[in-house]
């Protein structure tokens, strides 16, 4: 598979860090002729920057050249600080076809990039090139920093997108830094309708910082629909407030009004939004998280109205980036703090994270809980072979571990339409991954896989966990691995006796409540995220008391 082996591809790319990579799709006819742009932070040499943090490759990334002509020089060199993002005008080829079709014959010539900028009178925070990066000009029309009454405020642009139907229309998201008082500086999403010559704040409907009339939450990601003019999505983050997930907003009028569009996003900071141009209405969001507030990749199939996490197999810290395989829209790649992962999406009608094929092959002809309805059609029931790896994110270069194994069934008892009706990211977790349950005479052994699942829109639920065909001894107890209270980062094994009732030799009923002990998520998330498993008391493991 592509990506199973990696080699260094950075000849002459002198960088302290690389923040983004952008491929010119019109040149991707062969690996050695593809034009790729990189942004980041240039290398410091004798306390001066050797380059501005902009690079170009015309051979698919094998070699790179600095592209910094037009960037002002100073005693510190051609410094832009950090260049965060780069966008291509998909209609800037020599002979663009009628809109909304993008250019096919390239290369593309018009580029925009965002950076920290130059000087105390701030310039070059948004820059433009009309010749493939050979020459850059300043198109920075964002608000200047404010310093008054002991309060310092400044903004920096982060994401930037170009309207695929109108080369003159651009959108830039921004984040604000405010020290010493209440925020007043204009922030959020800015729009230009003249190719960057002028910018206006277009953030109506985005959440505002406390006490401010025009400083909005930071905008970390933007995406624009390639077919429908004026349709965009933005992710906002309440900087400095831990445990609160990003909120996604949608506009259908080019930013004049934004409306909430994040139902189902329960954790993490959304750092990237990607539109699947081959599948109308389908988007992906990459969200970074923490051990206490896990995140991953979210998918929407209804234009952002609802989202479902598709994160089985991903590292708990989530994803910083996601992209779609151009040759196979069902295959995704995610960049994470633990490496690059790939997912081959499977048919999953009930969106619980378990493919239809796996659930249909479960016990009792695919009706594992015996309610007369196939499990794969029920969003509140999930049955899976804990050894199977299909439908999971896999780290590139890691061999598959698929194989036969015993089934586990998770069933929410009191689900109803609109309440506790949707399981997501149902999965088994290896006991080795969560070792160290107790110590000495109070040590618990976990011979069976642990379970992990999230229930959306759920204030309270009874959940039955069944290890099909795996009876355990009478000393076994169901244990919880997580925080002492939702949102805290003191994760460890904990007693769960008051909320776990044994039904029979292989089944347990768990009582779970939103925002209460037993869930990772705070009440504000509106969901319950649980992880735990059956542990046998080592003191009685030999059957003697």
PDB file of C-alpha atoms in Angstrom, residues 79-340:
ATOM      1  CA  UNK A  79      11.567  36.689   8.329  1.00  0.00           C
ATOM      2  CA  UNK A  80       7.826  36.067   8.344  1.00  0.00           C
ATOM      3  CA  UNK A  81       7.967  34.242  11.653  1.00  0.00           C
ATOM      4  CA  UNK A  82       5.741  31.227  11.071  1.00  0.00           C
ATOM      5  CA  UNK A  83       4.005  30.713   7.722  1.00  0.00           C
ATOM      6  CA  UNK A  84       0.944  28.697   8.663  1.00  0.00           C
ATOM      7  CA  UNK A  85      -1.058  27.947   5.529  1.00  0.00           C
ATOM      8  CA  UNK A  86      -1.037  28.211   1.734  1.00  0.00           C
ATOM      9  CA  UNK A  87      -3.983  28.151  -0.670  1.00  0.00           C
ATOM     10  CA  UNK A  88      -4.094  27.818  -4.449  1.00  0.00           C
ATOM     11  CA  UNK A  89      -6.500  29.594  -6.766  1.00  0.00           C
ATOM     12  CA  UNK A  90      -7.931  26.595  -8.648  1.00  0.00           C
ATOM     13  CA  UNK A  91      -8.849  28.826 -11.615  1.00  0.00           C
ATOM     14  CA  UNK A  92      -5.458  30.488 -12.084  1.00  0.00           C
ATOM     15  CA  UNK A  93      -4.229  28.436 -15.039  1.00  0.00           C
ATOM     16  CA  UNK A  94      -3.611  29.882 -18.494  1.00  0.00           C
ATOM     17  CA  UNK A  95      -6.960  28.686 -19.871  1.00  0.00           C
ATOM     18  CA  UNK A  96      -9.487  28.129 -17.070  1.00  0.00           C
ATOM     19  CA  UNK A  97     -12.635  26.207 -18.039  1.00  0.00           C
ATOM     20  CA  UNK A  98     -16.101  27.640 -17.331  1.00  0.00           C
ATOM     21  CA  UNK A  99     -16.958  27.741 -13.609  1.00  0.00           C
ATOM     22  CA  UNK A 100     -17.459  25.752 -11.469  1.00  0.00           C
ATOM     23  CA  UNK A 101     -14.998  23.371 -13.124  1.00  0.00           C
ATOM     24  CA  UNK A 102     -11.435  23.777 -11.788  1.00  0.00           C
ATOM     25  CA  UNK A 103      -8.366  23.991 -13.974  1.00  0.00           C
ATOM     26  CA  UNK A 104      -7.116  20.688 -15.308  1.00  0.00           C
ATOM     27  CA  UNK A 105      -4.106  21.876 -17.304  1.00  0.00           C
ATOM     28  CA  UNK A 106      -1.630  23.708 -15.086  1.00  0.00           C
ATOM     29  CA  UNK A 107       0.377  24.725 -13.355  1.00  0.00           C
ATOM     30  CA  UNK A 108      -1.658  27.070 -11.151  1.00  0.00           C
ATOM     31  CA  UNK A 109      -0.136  30.503 -10.805  1.00  0.00           C
ATOM     32  CA  UNK A 110      -1.937  32.365  -7.977  1.00  0.00           C
ATOM     33  CA  UNK A 111      -1.119  31.511  -4.363  1.00  0.00           C
ATOM     34  CA  UNK A 112      -1.992  33.006  -0.983  1.00  0.00           C
ATOM     35  CA  UNK A 113      -0.264  32.342   2.332  1.00  0.00           C
ATOM     36  CA  UNK A 114      -0.744  33.414   5.954  1.00  0.00           C
ATOM     37  CA  UNK A 115       2.019  34.222   8.433  1.00  0.00           C
ATOM     38  CA  UNK A 116       2.980  36.141  11.565  1.00  0.00           C
ATOM     39  CA  UNK A 117       3.885  39.073   9.331  1.00  0.00           C
ATOM     40  CA  UNK A 118       6.481  41.830   9.465  1.00  0.00           C
ATOM     41  CA  UNK A 119       6.951  44.878  11.720  1.00  0.00           C
ATOM     42  CA  UNK A 120       5.076  46.580  14.522  1.00  0.00           C
ATOM     43  CA  UNK A 121       2.981  48.260  11.834  1.00  0.00           C
ATOM     44  CA  UNK A 122       1.909  44.863  10.702  1.00  0.00           C
ATOM     45  CA  UNK A 123       2.239  43.833   7.079  1.00  0.00           C
ATOM     46  CA  UNK A 124       2.673  40.616   5.104  1.00  0.00           C
ATOM     47  CA  UNK A 125       0.406  38.590   7.385  1.00  0.00           C
ATOM     48  CA  UNK A 126      -1.423  37.650   4.172  1.00  0.00           C
ATOM     49  CA  UNK A 127       0.707  37.459   1.051  1.00  0.00           C
ATOM     50  CA  UNK A 128      -0.033  36.777  -2.610  1.00  0.00           C
ATOM     51  CA  UNK A 129       1.853  35.504  -5.632  1.00  0.00           C
ATOM     52  CA  UNK A 130       0.566  35.464  -9.200  1.00  0.00           C
ATOM     53  CA  UNK A 131       3.529  33.597 -10.683  1.00  0.00           C
ATOM     54  CA  UNK A 132       3.760  30.372  -8.747  1.00  0.00           C
ATOM     55  CA  UNK A 133       5.677  31.837  -5.832  1.00  0.00           C
ATOM     56  CA  UNK A 134       8.404  33.602  -7.794  1.00  0.00           C
ATOM     57  CA  UNK A 135       7.341  36.994  -6.411  1.00  0.00           C
ATOM     58  CA  UNK A 136       5.231  37.838  -3.359  1.00  0.00           C
ATOM     59  CA  UNK A 137       3.245  40.962  -2.531  1.00  0.00           C
ATOM     60  CA  UNK A 138       1.574  42.148   0.659  1.00  0.00           C
ATOM     61  CA  UNK A 139      -2.242  41.901   0.775  1.00  0.00           C
ATOM     62  CA  UNK A 140      -2.539  42.328   4.539  1.00  0.00           C
ATOM     63  CA  UNK A 141      -5.669  44.308   5.335  1.00  0.00           C
ATOM     64  CA  UNK A 142      -6.333  42.875   8.790  1.00  0.00           C
ATOM     65  CA  UNK A 143      -6.754  45.044  11.922  1.00  0.00           C
ATOM     66  CA  UNK A 144      -3.537  46.382  13.429  1.00  0.00           C
ATOM     67  CA  UNK A 145      -2.450  45.522  16.954  1.00  0.00           C
ATOM     68  CA  UNK A 146      -3.863  47.605  19.787  1.00  0.00           C
ATOM     69  CA  UNK A 147      -1.918  48.777  22.848  1.00  0.00           C
ATOM     70  CA  UNK A 148      -3.756  50.980  25.345  1.00  0.00           C
ATOM     71  CA  UNK A 149      -4.390  51.143  29.089  1.00  0.00           C
ATOM     72  CA  UNK A 150      -2.095  48.210  29.721  1.00  0.00           C
ATOM     73  CA  UNK A 151      -3.923  45.941  27.275  1.00  0.00           C
ATOM     74  CA  UNK A 152      -2.097  44.501  24.251  1.00  0.00           C
ATOM     75  CA  UNK A 153      -4.117  42.878  21.472  1.00  0.00           C
ATOM     76  CA  UNK A 154      -3.124  41.402  18.130  1.00  0.00           C
ATOM     77  CA  UNK A 155      -4.493  38.929  15.620  1.00  0.00           C
ATOM     78  CA  UNK A 156      -2.860  36.439  13.283  1.00  0.00           C
ATOM     79  CA  UNK A 157      -4.434  34.754  10.227  1.00  0.00           C
ATOM     80  CA  UNK A 158      -4.393  30.988  10.126  1.00  0.00           C
ATOM     81  CA  UNK A 159      -6.532  29.197   7.487  1.00  0.00           C
ATOM     82  CA  UNK A 160      -7.140  30.766   4.078  1.00  0.00           C
ATOM     83  CA  UNK A 161      -9.366  29.538   1.227  1.00  0.00           C
ATOM     84  CA  UNK A 162     -10.096  30.796  -2.279  1.00  0.00           C
ATOM     85  CA  UNK A 163     -13.602  30.583  -3.736  1.00  0.00           C
ATOM     86  CA  UNK A 164     -13.274  27.970  -6.533  1.00  0.00           C
ATOM     87  CA  UNK A 165     -15.902  29.841  -8.569  1.00  0.00           C
ATOM     88  CA  UNK A 166     -14.570  33.374  -8.068  1.00  0.00           C
ATOM     89  CA  UNK A 167     -10.828  34.033  -7.941  1.00  0.00           C
ATOM     90  CA  UNK A 168     -11.377  37.455  -6.397  1.00  0.00           C
ATOM     91  CA  UNK A 169     -13.186  36.101  -3.336  1.00  0.00           C
ATOM     92  CA  UNK A 170     -11.069  34.903  -0.404  1.00  0.00           C
ATOM     93  CA  UNK A 171     -11.699  33.974   3.221  1.00  0.00           C
ATOM     94  CA  UNK A 172      -9.205  33.968   6.098  1.00  0.00           C
ATOM     95  CA  UNK A 173      -9.697  32.722   9.635  1.00  0.00           C
ATOM     96  CA  UNK A 174      -7.806  34.315  12.514  1.00  0.00           C
ATOM     97  CA  UNK A 175      -6.908  33.962  16.164  1.00  0.00           C
ATOM     98  CA  UNK A 176      -6.452  36.724  18.731  1.00  0.00           C
ATOM     99  CA  UNK A 177      -3.891  37.205  21.483  1.00  0.00           C
ATOM    100  CA  UNK A 178      -5.031  39.513  24.252  1.00  0.00           C
ATOM    101  CA  UNK A 179      -2.890  40.335  27.293  1.00  0.00           C
ATOM    102  CA  UNK A 180      -3.948  42.452  30.241  1.00  0.00           C
ATOM    103  CA  UNK A 181      -7.690  42.947  29.862  1.00  0.00           C
ATOM    104  CA  UNK A 182     -10.906  42.464  27.897  1.00  0.00           C
ATOM    105  CA  UNK A 183     -10.690  41.769  24.168  1.00  0.00           C
ATOM    106  CA  UNK A 184     -11.961  44.422  21.759  1.00  0.00           C
ATOM    107  CA  UNK A 185      -9.983  43.774  18.549  1.00  0.00           C
ATOM    108  CA  UNK A 186     -11.925  42.502  15.519  1.00  0.00           C
ATOM    109  CA  UNK A 187     -11.376  38.797  15.018  1.00  0.00           C
ATOM    110  CA  UNK A 188     -12.922  35.721  13.393  1.00  0.00           C
ATOM    111  CA  UNK A 189     -13.434  35.300   9.643  1.00  0.00           C
ATOM    112  CA  UNK A 190     -12.413  37.992   7.156  1.00  0.00           C
ATOM    113  CA  UNK A 191     -13.492  38.169   3.510  1.00  0.00           C
ATOM    114  CA  UNK A 192     -12.000  39.839   0.466  1.00  0.00           C
ATOM    115  CA  UNK A 193     -13.911  40.298  -2.776  1.00  0.00           C
ATOM    116  CA  UNK A 194     -11.059  41.901  -4.712  1.00  0.00           C
ATOM    117  CA  UNK A 195      -8.238  39.388  -4.575  1.00  0.00           C
ATOM    118  CA  UNK A 196      -6.947  40.491  -1.177  1.00  0.00           C
ATOM    119  CA  UNK A 197      -6.787  44.248  -1.781  1.00  0.00           C
ATOM    120  CA  UNK A 198      -9.388  44.864   0.948  1.00  0.00           C
ATOM    121  CA  UNK A 199     -10.750  42.771   3.810  1.00  0.00           C
ATOM    122  CA  UNK A 200     -13.927  42.957   5.902  1.00  0.00           C
ATOM    123  CA  UNK A 201     -14.974  41.122   9.058  1.00  0.00           C
ATOM    124  CA  UNK A 202     -17.622  38.483   8.221  1.00  0.00           C
ATOM    125  CA  UNK A 203     -18.206  36.811  11.583  1.00  0.00           C
ATOM    126  CA  UNK A 204     -21.867  37.440  12.425  1.00  0.00           C
ATOM    127  CA  UNK A 205     -23.162  34.411  14.318  1.00  0.00           C
ATOM    128  CA  UNK A 206     -19.767  33.136  15.458  1.00  0.00           C
ATOM    129  CA  UNK A 207     -19.366  33.024  19.259  1.00  0.00           C
ATOM    130  CA  UNK A 208     -17.840  36.056  20.961  1.00  0.00           C
ATOM    131  CA  UNK A 209     -15.300  36.156  23.743  1.00  0.00           C
ATOM    132  CA  UNK A 210     -16.704  37.155  27.119  1.00  0.00           C
ATOM    133  CA  UNK A 211     -17.371  40.886  27.321  1.00  0.00           C
ATOM    134  CA  UNK A 212     -16.407  41.596  23.707  1.00  0.00           C
ATOM    135  CA  UNK A 213     -18.517  42.965  20.876  1.00  0.00           C
ATOM    136  CA  UNK A 214     -16.269  41.900  17.976  1.00  0.00           C
ATOM    137  CA  UNK A 215     -13.536  39.558  19.251  1.00  0.00           C
ATOM    138  CA  UNK A 216     -14.780  36.116  18.320  1.00  0.00           C
ATOM    139  CA  UNK A 217     -13.512  32.685  19.242  1.00  0.00           C
ATOM    140  CA  UNK A 218     -10.386  31.721  17.314  1.00  0.00           C
ATOM    141  CA  UNK A 219     -10.997  30.226  13.872  1.00  0.00           C
ATOM    142  CA  UNK A 220      -8.613  27.325  13.251  1.00  0.00           C
ATOM    143  CA  UNK A 221     -10.124  25.798  10.108  1.00  0.00           C
ATOM    144  CA  UNK A 222     -12.098  26.826   7.033  1.00  0.00           C
ATOM    145  CA  UNK A 223     -13.523  24.818   4.139  1.00  0.00           C
ATOM    146  CA  UNK A 224     -15.447  25.925   1.078  1.00  0.00           C
ATOM    147  CA  UNK A 225     -17.803  23.925  -1.104  1.00  0.00           C
ATOM    148  CA  UNK A 226     -16.397  23.515  -4.635  1.00  0.00           C
ATOM    149  CA  UNK A 227     -19.826  23.504  -6.284  1.00  0.00           C
ATOM    150  CA  UNK A 228     -22.152  25.742  -4.252  1.00  0.00           C
ATOM    151  CA  UNK A 229     -21.226  29.448  -4.162  1.00  0.00           C
ATOM    152  CA  UNK A 230     -21.153  30.983  -0.698  1.00  0.00           C
ATOM    153  CA  UNK A 231     -21.217  27.685   1.231  1.00  0.00           C
ATOM    154  CA  UNK A 232     -18.445  27.478   3.844  1.00  0.00           C
ATOM    155  CA  UNK A 233     -17.687  25.863   7.191  1.00  0.00           C
ATOM    156  CA  UNK A 234     -15.518  27.186  10.023  1.00  0.00           C
ATOM    157  CA  UNK A 235     -14.311  25.681  13.281  1.00  0.00           C
ATOM    158  CA  UNK A 236     -14.028  27.863  16.366  1.00  0.00           C
ATOM    159  CA  UNK A 237     -12.065  27.249  19.553  1.00  0.00           C
ATOM    160  CA  UNK A 238     -12.508  28.976  22.896  1.00  0.00           C
ATOM    161  CA  UNK A 239      -8.812  29.387  23.581  1.00  0.00           C
ATOM    162  CA  UNK A 240      -7.749  28.836  27.164  1.00  0.00           C
ATOM    163  CA  UNK A 241     -10.866  26.870  28.178  1.00  0.00           C
ATOM    164  CA  UNK A 242      -9.901  23.231  28.670  1.00  0.00           C
ATOM    165  CA  UNK A 243     -12.220  20.341  27.867  1.00  0.00           C
ATOM    166  CA  UNK A 244     -14.652  22.327  25.711  1.00  0.00           C
ATOM    167  CA  UNK A 245     -14.798  20.902  22.168  1.00  0.00           C
ATOM    168  CA  UNK A 246     -14.591  22.965  19.031  1.00  0.00           C
ATOM    169  CA  UNK A 247     -17.768  24.253  17.509  1.00  0.00           C
ATOM    170  CA  UNK A 248     -18.343  24.102  13.768  1.00  0.00           C
ATOM    171  CA  UNK A 249     -20.379  26.755  11.973  1.00  0.00           C
ATOM    172  CA  UNK A 250     -21.809  26.966   8.472  1.00  0.00           C
ATOM    173  CA  UNK A 251     -22.650  29.866   6.188  1.00  0.00           C
ATOM    174  CA  UNK A 252     -24.652  29.713   2.964  1.00  0.00           C
ATOM    175  CA  UNK A 253     -24.199  33.383   2.023  1.00  0.00           C
ATOM    176  CA  UNK A 254     -20.462  33.830   1.939  1.00  0.00           C
ATOM    177  CA  UNK A 255     -20.036  34.707   5.598  1.00  0.00           C
ATOM    178  CA  UNK A 256     -22.800  37.252   6.086  1.00  0.00           C
ATOM    179  CA  UNK A 257     -24.339  34.940   8.715  1.00  0.00           C
ATOM    180  CA  UNK A 258     -22.935  31.835  10.410  1.00  0.00           C
ATOM    181  CA  UNK A 259     -25.122  29.159  12.024  1.00  0.00           C
ATOM    182  CA  UNK A 260     -24.156  26.282  14.363  1.00  0.00           C
ATOM    183  CA  UNK A 261     -23.289  23.069  12.538  1.00  0.00           C
ATOM    184  CA  UNK A 262     -21.509  20.813  15.027  1.00  0.00           C
ATOM    185  CA  UNK A 263     -24.020  18.292  16.367  1.00  0.00           C
ATOM    186  CA  UNK A 264     -22.059  15.154  17.252  1.00  0.00           C
ATOM    187  CA  UNK A 265     -18.676  16.842  17.748  1.00  0.00           C
ATOM    188  CA  UNK A 266     -18.048  15.959  21.382  1.00  0.00           C
ATOM    189  CA  UNK A 267     -14.329  16.474  21.943  1.00  0.00           C
ATOM    190  CA  UNK A 268     -11.126  18.044  20.693  1.00  0.00           C
ATOM    191  CA  UNK A 269     -10.044  21.103  18.755  1.00  0.00           C
ATOM    192  CA  UNK A 270     -10.963  20.897  15.066  1.00  0.00           C
ATOM    193  CA  UNK A 271      -7.773  21.829  13.230  1.00  0.00           C
ATOM    194  CA  UNK A 272      -8.808  20.990   9.679  1.00  0.00           C
ATOM    195  CA  UNK A 273     -12.012  20.737   7.644  1.00  0.00           C
ATOM    196  CA  UNK A 274     -12.021  18.903   4.314  1.00  0.00           C
ATOM    197  CA  UNK A 275     -14.813  18.691   1.723  1.00  0.00           C
ATOM    198  CA  UNK A 276     -15.114  15.515  -0.335  1.00  0.00           C
ATOM    199  CA  UNK A 277     -15.617  17.019  -3.770  1.00  0.00           C
ATOM    200  CA  UNK A 278     -16.575  13.610  -5.189  1.00  0.00           C
ATOM    201  CA  UNK A 279     -19.410  13.056  -2.708  1.00  0.00           C
ATOM    202  CA  UNK A 280     -21.824  15.992  -2.243  1.00  0.00           C
ATOM    203  CA  UNK A 281     -22.562  16.752   1.397  1.00  0.00           C
ATOM    204  CA  UNK A 282     -19.629  14.764   2.803  1.00  0.00           C
ATOM    205  CA  UNK A 283     -17.026  16.516   4.978  1.00  0.00           C
ATOM    206  CA  UNK A 284     -14.316  15.446   7.386  1.00  0.00           C
ATOM    207  CA  UNK A 285     -12.966  17.220  10.447  1.00  0.00           C
ATOM    208  CA  UNK A 286      -9.632  16.459  12.108  1.00  0.00           C
ATOM    209  CA  UNK A 287      -9.708  17.188  15.834  1.00  0.00           C
ATOM    210  CA  UNK A 288      -6.766  17.138  18.217  1.00  0.00           C
ATOM    211  CA  UNK A 289      -7.417  16.035  21.776  1.00  0.00           C
ATOM    212  CA  UNK A 290      -5.788  15.002  25.030  1.00  0.00           C
ATOM    213  CA  UNK A 291      -5.775  11.891  27.187  1.00  0.00           C
ATOM    214  CA  UNK A 292      -8.591  13.427  29.238  1.00  0.00           C
ATOM    215  CA  UNK A 293     -10.522  14.763  26.238  1.00  0.00           C
ATOM    216  CA  UNK A 294      -9.963  12.253  23.412  1.00  0.00           C
ATOM    217  CA  UNK A 295     -10.656  13.274  19.833  1.00  0.00           C
ATOM    218  CA  UNK A 296     -10.093  12.020  16.313  1.00  0.00           C
ATOM    219  CA  UNK A 297     -11.734  12.340  12.911  1.00  0.00           C
ATOM    220  CA  UNK A 298     -15.397  13.282  12.466  1.00  0.00           C
ATOM    221  CA  UNK A 299     -17.459  12.707   9.316  1.00  0.00           C
ATOM    222  CA  UNK A 300     -20.626  14.436   8.127  1.00  0.00           C
ATOM    223  CA  UNK A 301     -22.776  13.146   5.310  1.00  0.00           C
ATOM    224  CA  UNK A 302     -25.404  15.884   5.442  1.00  0.00           C
ATOM    225  CA  UNK A 303     -23.403  19.027   4.815  1.00  0.00           C
ATOM    226  CA  UNK A 304     -22.374  19.492   8.444  1.00  0.00           C
ATOM    227  CA  UNK A 305     -25.823  19.220  10.041  1.00  0.00           C
ATOM    228  CA  UNK A 306     -24.676  16.154  12.003  1.00  0.00           C
ATOM    229  CA  UNK A 307     -21.262  14.602  12.614  1.00  0.00           C
ATOM    230  CA  UNK A 308     -20.169  11.136  13.704  1.00  0.00           C
ATOM    231  CA  UNK A 309     -16.740  10.239  15.021  1.00  0.00           C
ATOM    232  CA  UNK A 310     -14.896   7.638  12.916  1.00  0.00           C
ATOM    233  CA  UNK A 311     -11.880   7.259  15.183  1.00  0.00           C
ATOM    234  CA  UNK A 312     -11.602   3.562  16.006  1.00  0.00           C
ATOM    235  CA  UNK A 313      -7.893   2.740  16.114  1.00  0.00           C
ATOM    236  CA  UNK A 314      -6.646   6.338  16.253  1.00  0.00           C
ATOM    237  CA  UNK A 315      -4.395   7.605  19.006  1.00  0.00           C
ATOM    238  CA  UNK A 316      -6.401   9.268  21.806  1.00  0.00           C
ATOM    239  CA  UNK A 317      -4.777  12.622  21.040  1.00  0.00           C
ATOM    240  CA  UNK A 318      -6.711  12.674  17.809  1.00  0.00           C
ATOM    241  CA  UNK A 319      -5.671  14.124  14.481  1.00  0.00           C
ATOM    242  CA  UNK A 320      -4.089  17.368  13.354  1.00  0.00           C
ATOM    243  CA  UNK A 321      -4.851  16.811   9.680  1.00  0.00           C
ATOM    244  CA  UNK A 322      -6.942  14.581   7.428  1.00  0.00           C
ATOM    245  CA  UNK A 323      -6.927  14.113   3.675  1.00  0.00           C
ATOM    246  CA  UNK A 324      -8.788  12.029   1.115  1.00  0.00           C
ATOM    247  CA  UNK A 325      -6.974   9.652  -1.216  1.00  0.00           C
ATOM    248  CA  UNK A 326      -7.454  11.230  -4.692  1.00  0.00           C
ATOM    249  CA  UNK A 327      -7.715   7.785  -6.280  1.00  0.00           C
ATOM    250  CA  UNK A 328     -10.037   6.255  -3.680  1.00  0.00           C
ATOM    251  CA  UNK A 329     -12.472   8.562  -1.795  1.00  0.00           C
ATOM    252  CA  UNK A 330     -13.187   5.776   0.717  1.00  0.00           C
ATOM    253  CA  UNK A 331      -9.577   5.850   1.908  1.00  0.00           C
ATOM    254  CA  UNK A 332      -8.495   8.537   4.365  1.00  0.00           C
ATOM    255  CA  UNK A 333      -5.140   9.536   5.805  1.00  0.00           C
ATOM    256  CA  UNK A 334      -4.742  11.265   9.156  1.00  0.00           C
ATOM    257  CA  UNK A 335      -1.695  13.034  10.530  1.00  0.00           C
ATOM    258  CA  UNK A 336      -1.352  12.572  14.284  1.00  0.00           C
ATOM    259  CA  UNK A 337       1.190  13.039  17.044  1.00  0.00           C
ATOM    260  CA  UNK A 338       1.777   9.284  16.830  1.00  0.00           C
ATOM    261  CA  UNK A 339       2.400   9.100  13.075  1.00  0.00           C
ATOM    262  CA  UNK A 340       0.355   8.835   9.888  1.00  0.00           C
TER     263      UNK A 340
END
